[in-house]
Amino acid sequence: MAEDKSRNYAFFQHRDCEFFPCHKGLDPGEFNCLFCYCPLYCLGESCGGDFRYTESGIKDCTDCIFPHKKENYTLVNDRFPEIREKARKNEPPES
């Protein structure tokens, strides 16, 4: 499928959100809310973002703007096969 040149589907902002913008370091006019909850989170250390683990072992993505950059829409979508595989491995076997 050829990509639409306007690519309006690849960008969304919710400026009325009480957390907008939820990460610092990106021009608010370019901040993409489409991946509000990052689909790459489940990939752990291989997500490709700027994260750290807290002392209690929780992945902290506070400083990550990767999924919120307008130009990274395709890069995030390209990772869905990995996400699907991770989900498949976590599903219980069919009985």
Coordinates of C-alpha atoms in Angstrom, one line a residue:
M1 CA 0.0 0.0 0.0
A2 CA 1.4 3.4 -1.0
E3 CA 1.7 5.9 1.8
D4 CA -0.6 8.9 1.6
K5 CA 1.6 12.0 1.0
S6 CA -0.3 14.0 3.6
R7 CA 0.3 11.4 6.3
N8 CA -2.3 12.9 8.5
Y9 CA -2.8 9.4 9.9
A10 CA 0.7 9.5 11.3
F11 CA 0.3 12.5 13.6
F12 CA -2.1 13.4 16.4
Q13 CA -2.0 16.0 19.2
H14 CA -4.3 16.2 22.2
R15 CA -3.4 19.7 23.4
D16 CA -6.2 19.7 25.9
C17 CA -4.6 16.7 27.7
E18 CA -3.6 17.8 31.2
F19 CA -0.2 16.1 30.6
F20 CA 0.6 17.7 27.2
P21 CA 3.4 17.6 26.4
C22 CA 4.2 14.7 28.7
H23 CA 7.9 14.6 27.9
K24 CA 10.4 17.5 27.7
G25 CA 12.9 18.0 24.8
L26 CA 10.6 18.3 21.8
D27 CA 8.9 21.3 20.3
P28 CA 5.2 21.1 21.4
G29 CA 4.1 21.9 17.9
E30 CA 5.9 18.7 16.7
F31 CA 4.9 16.5 19.7
N32 CA 3.0 13.4 18.4
C33 CA 0.5 12.0 20.9
L34 CA -0.4 9.1 18.6
F35 CA 1.6 6.6 20.7
C36 CA 0.6 8.0 24.0
Y37 CA 1.3 4.7 25.6
C38 CA 4.4 3.5 23.8
P39 CA 3.9 0.2 22.0
L40 CA 7.7 -0.4 22.2
Y41 CA 7.7 -0.5 26.0
C42 CA 7.2 -4.2 26.0
L43 CA 10.4 -4.8 24.0
G44 CA 12.4 -4.0 27.2
E45 CA 16.0 -3.1 26.6
S46 CA 15.7 -3.5 22.8
C47 CA 13.0 -0.8 22.4
G48 CA 15.5 1.7 21.0
G49 CA 14.4 4.6 23.3
D50 CA 16.1 6.6 26.0
F51 CA 15.1 4.9 29.2
R52 CA 16.5 3.8 32.5
Y53 CA 15.5 1.2 35.1
T54 CA 14.6 2.5 38.6
E55 CA 16.2 0.9 41.7
S56 CA 13.0 -1.2 42.0
G57 CA 13.4 -2.5 38.4
I58 CA 10.7 -0.5 36.7
K59 CA 11.4 0.8 33.2
D60 CA 11.3 4.6 33.3
C61 CA 10.8 6.3 30.0
T62 CA 10.4 9.8 31.3
D63 CA 13.3 11.1 29.2
C64 CA 12.3 9.3 26.0
I65 CA 10.7 11.2 23.1
F66 CA 11.3 8.6 20.4
P67 CA 7.6 7.6 19.8
H68 CA 6.6 11.3 20.1
K69 CA 8.7 12.5 17.2
K70 CA 6.6 13.1 14.2
E71 CA 9.1 11.5 11.9
N72 CA 9.3 8.2 13.9
Y73 CA 5.8 7.0 13.1
T74 CA 7.1 4.5 10.5
L75 CA 10.0 3.4 12.7
V76 CA 7.5 2.5 15.5
N77 CA 5.2 0.7 13.2
D78 CA 8.0 -1.3 11.7
R79 CA 8.6 -2.8 15.1
F80 CA 5.1 -4.4 15.4
P81 CA 6.2 -7.8 14.2
E82 CA 8.5 -7.9 17.2
I83 CA 5.7 -6.8 19.5
R84 CA 3.4 -9.4 18.0
E85 CA 6.0 -12.1 18.6
K86 CA 6.5 -11.0 22.2
A87 CA 2.7 -11.1 22.7
R88 CA 2.5 -14.5 21.1
K89 CA 5.1 -15.9 23.4
N90 CA 3.2 -14.6 26.4
E91 CA -0.1 -16.2 25.4
P92 CA -1.1 -19.5 27.1
P93 CA -1.0 -22.5 24.8
E94 CA -4.3 -23.4 23.2
S95 CA -6.1 -26.4 24.8

